[in-house]
Tab-separated table of C-alpha atoms in Angstrom:
chain	number	residue	atom	x	y	z
T	136	MET	CA	1.824	66.769	73.578
T	137	LYS	CA	1.063	63.523	75.321
T	138	VAL	CA	-2.446	63.557	73.876
T	139	ALA	CA	-1.089	63.998	70.340
T	140	LYS	CA	1.319	61.140	70.812
T	141	THR	CA	-1.468	58.908	72.069
T	142	CYS	CA	-3.639	59.781	69.062
T	143	SER	CA	-0.762	59.073	66.716
T	144	SER	CA	-0.217	55.678	68.306
T	145	ARG	CA	-3.903	54.868	68.023
T	146	PHE	CA	-3.894	55.944	64.376
T	147	SER	CA	-0.872	53.783	63.619
T	148	ALA	CA	-2.430	50.807	65.335
T	149	ALA	CA	-5.641	51.295	63.383
T	150	ARG	CA	-3.702	51.607	60.138
T	151	TRP	CA	-1.768	48.421	60.794
T	152	THR	CA	-4.974	46.654	61.707
T	153	ALA	CA	-6.573	47.787	58.448
T	154	LEU	CA	-3.485	46.782	56.477
T	155	ALA	CA	-3.497	43.376	58.107
T	156	MET	CA	-7.145	42.940	57.191
T	157	VAL	CA	-6.410	43.893	53.573
T	158	VAL	CA	-3.480	41.488	53.346
T	159	GLY	CA	-5.545	38.811	54.969
T	160	ALA	CA	-8.349	39.392	52.526
T	161	LEU	CA	-5.914	39.248	49.597
T	162	GLY	CA	-4.376	36.074	50.931
T	163	LEU	CA	-7.780	34.515	51.411
T	164	GLY	CA	-8.777	35.589	47.912
T	165	MET	CA	-5.634	34.050	46.417
T	166	LEU	CA	-6.225	30.888	48.402
T	167	ILE	CA	-9.803	30.702	47.193
T	168	ALA	CA	-8.716	31.404	43.590
T	169	HIS	CA	-6.020	28.729	43.796
T	170	LYS	CA	-8.532	26.293	45.218
T	171	HIS	CA	-10.991	27.075	42.437
T	172	ALA	CA	-8.260	26.606	39.809
T	173	ALA	CA	-7.292	23.278	41.337
T	174	LEU	CA	-10.907	22.181	41.390
T	175	ALA	CA	-11.342	23.262	37.772
T	176	GLN	CA	-8.212	21.359	36.732
T	177	THR	CA	-9.386	18.292	38.621
T	178	ALA	CA	-12.786	18.561	36.951
T	179	THR	CA	-11.082	18.832	33.540
T	180	LEU	CA	-8.932	15.779	34.244
T	181	ASP	CA	-11.967	13.886	35.487
T	182	LEU	CA	-13.851	14.850	32.330
T	183	GLU	CA	-10.964	13.779	30.082
T	184	THR	CA	-10.630	10.517	31.973
T	185	THR	CA	-14.362	9.928	31.694
T	186	GLU	CA	-14.279	10.676	27.965
T	187	THR	CA	-11.289	8.345	27.482
T	188	VAL	CA	-12.980	5.541	29.377
T	189	THR	CA	-16.234	6.143	27.501
T	190	THR	CA	-14.416	6.049	24.163
T	191	ARG	CA	-12.595	2.857	25.138
T	192	ILE	CA	-15.823	1.208	26.242
T	193	ARG	CA	-17.545	2.268	23.033
T	194	THR	CA	-14.622	0.966	20.935
T	195	GLU	CA	-14.574	-2.328	22.802
T	196	ARG	CA	-18.325	-2.695	22.408
T	197	THR	CA	-18.047	-2.059	18.661
T	198	ALA	CA	-15.225	-4.599	18.324
T	199	ARG	CA	-17.057	-7.146	20.463
T	200	GLU	CA	-20.252	-6.802	18.457
T	201	ALA	CA	-18.324	-6.984	15.188
T	202	TRP	CA	-16.879	-10.336	16.231
T	203	GLY	CA	-20.239	-11.570	17.514
T	204	LEU	CA	-19.099	-11.925	21.129
T	205	ASP	CA	-20.964	-11.172	24.342
T	206	GLU	CA	-19.442	-9.282	27.283
T	207	THR	CA	-18.342	-12.467	29.043
T	208	ASP	CA	-16.574	-13.680	25.900
T	209	TRP	CA	-14.865	-10.334	25.422
T	210	GLN	CA	-13.653	-10.146	29.018
T	211	ARG	CA	-12.320	-13.688	28.715
T	212	TYR	CA	-10.540	-12.730	25.483
T	213	GLN	CA	-8.914	-9.700	27.135
T	214	VAL	CA	-7.683	-11.830	30.035
T	215	LEU	CA	-6.235	-14.380	27.601
T	216	MET	CA	-4.436	-11.701	25.595
T	217	GLU	CA	-2.704	-10.470	28.748
T	218	GLY	CA	-1.059	-13.885	29.073
T	219	PRO	CA	0.891	-16.128	26.675
T	220	SER	CA	-1.951	-16.036	24.136
T	221	GLY	CA	-1.171	-12.361	23.598
T	222	LEU	CA	2.220	-13.412	22.240
T	223	TRP	CA	1.152	-16.543	20.415
T	224	TYR	CA	-2.160	-15.456	18.882
T	225	ALA	CA	-1.875	-11.676	18.468
T	226	HIS	CA	-2.724	-12.004	14.764
T	227	LEU	CA	-5.784	-14.236	15.236
T	228	ALA	CA	-9.432	-13.241	15.455
T	229	PRO	CA	-10.850	-13.034	19.009
T	230	ALA	CA	-13.297	-15.886	18.380
T	231	MET	CA	-10.430	-18.099	17.218
T	232	VAL	CA	-8.371	-17.294	20.318
T	233	LEU	CA	-11.360	-18.147	22.495
T	234	GLY	CA	-11.925	-21.371	20.587
T	235	ILE	CA	-8.317	-22.459	21.004
T	236	ASN	CA	-8.571	-21.819	24.745
T	237	ALA	CA	-12.088	-23.247	25.112
T	238	GLY	CA	-12.798	-25.163	28.302
T	239	SER	CA	-15.270	-27.619	26.798
T	240	GLU	CA	-16.145	-29.214	23.483
T	241	THR	CA	-19.453	-27.355	23.403
T	242	GLU	CA	-17.682	-24.033	23.828
T	243	ARG	CA	-15.072	-25.000	21.227
T	244	MET	CA	-17.783	-25.879	18.694
T	245	ARG	CA	-19.574	-22.585	19.357
T	246	PHE	CA	-16.486	-20.523	18.581
T	247	ALA	CA	-15.607	-22.718	15.591
T	248	ARG	CA	-19.075	-22.066	14.173
T	249	LEU	CA	-18.642	-18.334	14.791
T	250	VAL	CA	-15.276	-18.240	12.993
T	251	TRP	CA	-16.679	-20.248	10.081
T	252	GLU	CA	-19.633	-17.877	9.692
T	253	GLN	CA	-17.355	-14.843	9.820
T	254	GLU	CA	-15.048	-16.330	7.206
T	255	GLN	CA	-17.982	-17.197	4.951
T	256	ALA	CA	-19.282	-13.640	5.206
T	257	ARG	CA	-15.833	-12.273	4.348
T	258	LEU	CA	-15.472	-14.566	1.331
T	259	ASP	CA	-18.998	-13.815	0.121
T	260	ALA	CA	-18.207	-10.092	0.177
T	261	LEU	CA	-14.863	-10.672	-1.536
T	262	PHE	CA	-16.369	-12.764	-4.324
T	263	ALA	CA	-19.224	-10.306	-4.793
T	264	PHE	CA	-16.718	-7.496	-5.237
T	265	ASN	CA	-14.668	-9.625	-7.624
T	266	ARG	CA	-17.746	-10.306	-9.755
T	267	ALA	CA	-18.450	-6.574	-9.915
T	268	TYR	CA	-14.828	-5.886	-10.857
T	269	GLN	CA	-14.859	-8.526	-13.600
T	270	SER	CA	-18.110	-7.123	-14.969
T	271	ILE	CA	-16.565	-3.655	-15.249
T	272	ALA	CA	-13.403	-5.119	-16.779
T	273	ARG	CA	-15.391	-6.997	-19.437
T	274	THR	CA	-17.362	-3.868	-20.266
T	275	ASP	CA	-14.228	-1.736	-20.591
T	276	ARG	CA	-12.385	-4.319	-22.650
T	277	ASN	CA	-15.211	-4.354	-25.164
T	278	ARG	CA	-15.079	-0.610	-25.686
T	279	PRO	CA	-13.492	0.673	-28.923
T	280	GLY	CA	-9.778	1.307	-28.699
T	281	PHE	CA	-9.200	-0.745	-25.542
T	282	SER	CA	-5.909	-2.665	-25.429
T	283	LEU	CA	-4.997	-5.087	-22.658
T	284	PHE	CA	-1.404	-4.829	-23.866
T	285	GLU	CA	-1.505	-1.076	-23.471
T	286	GLU	CA	-3.243	-1.338	-20.087
T	287	GLN	CA	-0.600	-3.617	-18.615
T	288	LEU	CA	2.529	-2.016	-20.023
T	289	LEU	CA	1.582	1.573	-19.282
T	290	ARG	CA	2.134	0.759	-15.617
T	291	SER	CA	5.921	0.702	-15.990
T	292	PRO	CA	8.315	2.538	-18.322
T	293	LEU	CA	10.436	0.699	-20.860
T	294	PRO	CA	14.206	0.586	-20.262
T	295	PRO	CA	16.234	3.622	-21.401
T	296	PRO	CA	18.155	3.456	-24.707
T	297	GLU	CA	21.487	2.379	-23.206
T	298	GLU	CA	20.017	-0.340	-21.000
T	299	THR	CA	19.927	-3.953	-22.184
T	300	ALA	CA	17.147	-6.050	-20.693
T	301	VAL	CA	18.604	-9.565	-20.849
T	302	HIS	CA	21.911	-10.810	-22.198
T	303	GLY	CA	23.305	-14.258	-22.839
T	304	THR	CA	22.052	-16.793	-25.352
T	305	ARG	CA	18.743	-15.029	-25.874
T	306	ILE	CA	17.923	-13.672	-29.278
T	307	GLN	CA	18.366	-9.948	-29.806
T	308	ALA	CA	15.953	-8.645	-32.431
T	309	PHE	CA	16.663	-5.174	-33.853
T	310	VAL	CA	13.701	-3.560	-35.567
T	311	ALA	CA	12.326	-0.124	-36.408
T	312	PRO	CA	8.873	1.478	-36.179
T	313	GLY	CA	6.879	1.530	-39.400
T	314	CYS	CA	8.724	-1.500	-40.779
T	315	PRO	CA	6.209	-4.156	-41.938
T	316	HIS	CA	8.950	-6.749	-42.450
T	317	CYS	CA	10.087	-6.157	-38.882
T	318	GLU	CA	6.618	-6.786	-37.510
T	319	ASP	CA	6.232	-9.944	-39.600
T	320	ALA	CA	9.589	-11.207	-38.324
T	321	ILE	CA	8.650	-10.519	-34.703
T	322	ARG	CA	5.340	-12.284	-35.239
T	323	ALA	CA	7.147	-15.383	-36.572
T	324	LEU	CA	9.686	-15.301	-33.757
T	325	THR	CA	6.901	-15.015	-31.188
T	326	ALA	CA	5.102	-17.988	-32.714
T	327	SER	CA	8.273	-20.077	-32.374
T	328	GLY	CA	8.011	-19.811	-28.598
T	329	ARG	CA	11.588	-18.626	-28.178
T	330	SER	CA	12.611	-16.024	-25.638
T	331	PHE	CA	14.001	-12.830	-27.137
T	332	ASP	CA	14.631	-9.140	-26.568
T	333	VAL	CA	13.235	-6.585	-28.989
T	334	TYR	CA	15.379	-3.463	-29.561
T	335	VAL	CA	13.530	-0.723	-31.378
T	336	ILE	CA	15.699	1.842	-33.164
T	337	GLY	CA	14.304	5.315	-33.695
T	338	ALA	CA	11.196	4.992	-31.524
T	339	GLY	CA	9.933	8.345	-30.309
T	340	ASP	CA	8.541	7.078	-27.010
T	341	ASP	CA	7.338	3.989	-25.165
T	342	ARG	CA	3.875	4.257	-26.680
T	343	GLU	CA	5.261	3.810	-30.186
T	344	ILE	CA	7.069	0.636	-29.135
T	345	ARG	CA	3.957	-0.744	-27.478
T	346	ALA	CA	1.884	-0.012	-30.565
T	347	MET	CA	4.382	-1.905	-32.705
T	348	ALA	CA	4.397	-4.851	-30.290
T	349	ARG	CA	0.612	-4.922	-30.381
T	350	ARG	CA	0.570	-5.005	-34.174
T	351	ALA	CA	3.174	-7.786	-34.131
T	352	GLY	CA	0.912	-9.890	-31.916
T	353	ILE	CA	3.176	-10.122	-28.867
T	354	PRO	CA	1.100	-11.554	-25.966
T	355	VAL	CA	1.061	-9.288	-22.941
T	356	GLU	CA	1.687	-12.211	-20.582
T	357	ARG	CA	5.002	-12.948	-22.286
T	358	VAL	CA	6.103	-9.366	-21.717
T	359	VAL	CA	4.981	-9.499	-18.096
T	360	GLU	CA	6.945	-12.709	-17.470
T	361	ARG	CA	9.873	-11.218	-19.449
T	362	SER	CA	10.270	-14.069	-21.908
T	363	ILE	CA	9.974	-11.176	-24.380
T	364	THR	CA	11.271	-7.710	-23.508
T	365	LEU	CA	10.729	-4.374	-25.256
T	366	ASN	CA	13.609	-1.899	-25.311
T	367	HIS	CA	14.806	1.331	-26.858
T	368	ALA	CA	18.083	1.106	-28.808
T	369	PRO	CA	20.337	3.755	-30.417
T	370	GLY	CA	20.960	3.335	-34.140
T	371	ASP	CA	24.700	3.910	-33.857
T	372	ARG	CA	25.062	0.642	-31.978
T	373	LEU	CA	24.371	-1.307	-35.159
T	374	VAL	CA	26.345	1.105	-37.321
T	375	ARG	CA	29.444	0.659	-35.152
T	376	ALA	CA	29.064	-3.100	-35.607
T	377	GLY	CA	29.133	-2.624	-39.410
T	378	HIS	CA	25.414	-2.887	-40.200
T	379	ARG	CA	22.949	-0.565	-41.927
T	380	ILE	CA	19.632	0.569	-40.567
T	381	GLU	CA	18.131	-0.212	-43.975
T	382	ASP	CA	18.874	-3.917	-43.380
T	383	LEU	CA	16.442	-4.237	-40.473
T	384	PRO	CA	15.197	-6.535	-39.087
T	385	LEU	CA	18.436	-8.074	-37.831
T	386	PHE	CA	18.805	-10.899	-35.313
T	387	PHE	CA	21.781	-11.802	-33.139
T	388	THR	CA	22.638	-14.360	-30.474
T	389	SER	CA	25.875	-12.728	-29.312
T	390	ARG	CA	26.481	-9.384	-27.662
T	391	ASN	CA	29.062	-8.153	-30.150
T	392	LEU	CA	26.417	-7.953	-32.925
T	393	ARG	CA	28.971	-9.044	-35.522
T	394	SER	CA	27.159	-11.868	-37.261
T	395	PRO	CA	23.400	-11.668	-37.876
T	396	VAL	CA	21.470	-14.932	-37.666
T	397	PRO	CA	18.829	-15.683	-40.338
T	398	LEU	CA	15.276	-15.643	-39.045
T	399	SER	CA	14.662	-19.075	-40.580
T	400	MET	CA	17.231	-20.584	-38.218
T	401	LEU	CA	15.744	-18.889	-35.190
T	402	ALA	CA	12.038	-19.320	-35.832
T	403	GLY	CA	12.527	-22.984	-36.654
T	404	GLY	CA	14.756	-23.726	-33.643
T	405	THR	CA	13.987	-24.587	-30.056
T	406	PRO	CA	13.277	-21.984	-27.383
């Protein structure tokens, strides 16, 4: 009996020893795994930091080279921008900031020359592009069917029927599409130099009004500056004022539209 008890005790001790070894091994494994994970995370952070620094250095080098500065100039510029110059000259080119803060006349002249050359290069490119643009514009304007009037006015819609462009002492000219007398009257009124608002009754869309204005010889610049406006108008507005559509064109200088003014008085008057 004593022998059995001794064997059992030895077995239990051996089992606990084995269990302790297993737990120890597991703990060591977890510790090693945790250490590896920490090292991997550190390596990832180091890599990201390295990539960020590399990108920043590459960006700074590109900017420095674009402005024609060497490393010493660029470092000086960065130091300046961390001080009051960063508030005063944030919108200026680096070479200009360096020139303003130059320590000698020689250095100031060097940066002034650099800024001048950069500005000349910018203007040369701008003018070259403008010449190309003008060449294309001249070519397009010579093509059949091109209309500068149409090109400019298609950018914005005409006012809706119930909207009056300009009131006051300006002339209000009521006309209709397909009315030769209306177009002749508008042409004469335009030639007088007076400011006026054209109200087109029965126009299907903006394009029809623009086509009529083009035939009447209205300069596009006068429409752009709004000394002449083009508008839709409902026919019942004139009818309510006691006029007939058949009497178009009609001209008024008051908003109530009661008394038409002869074209001869308007076209021969002062603007």
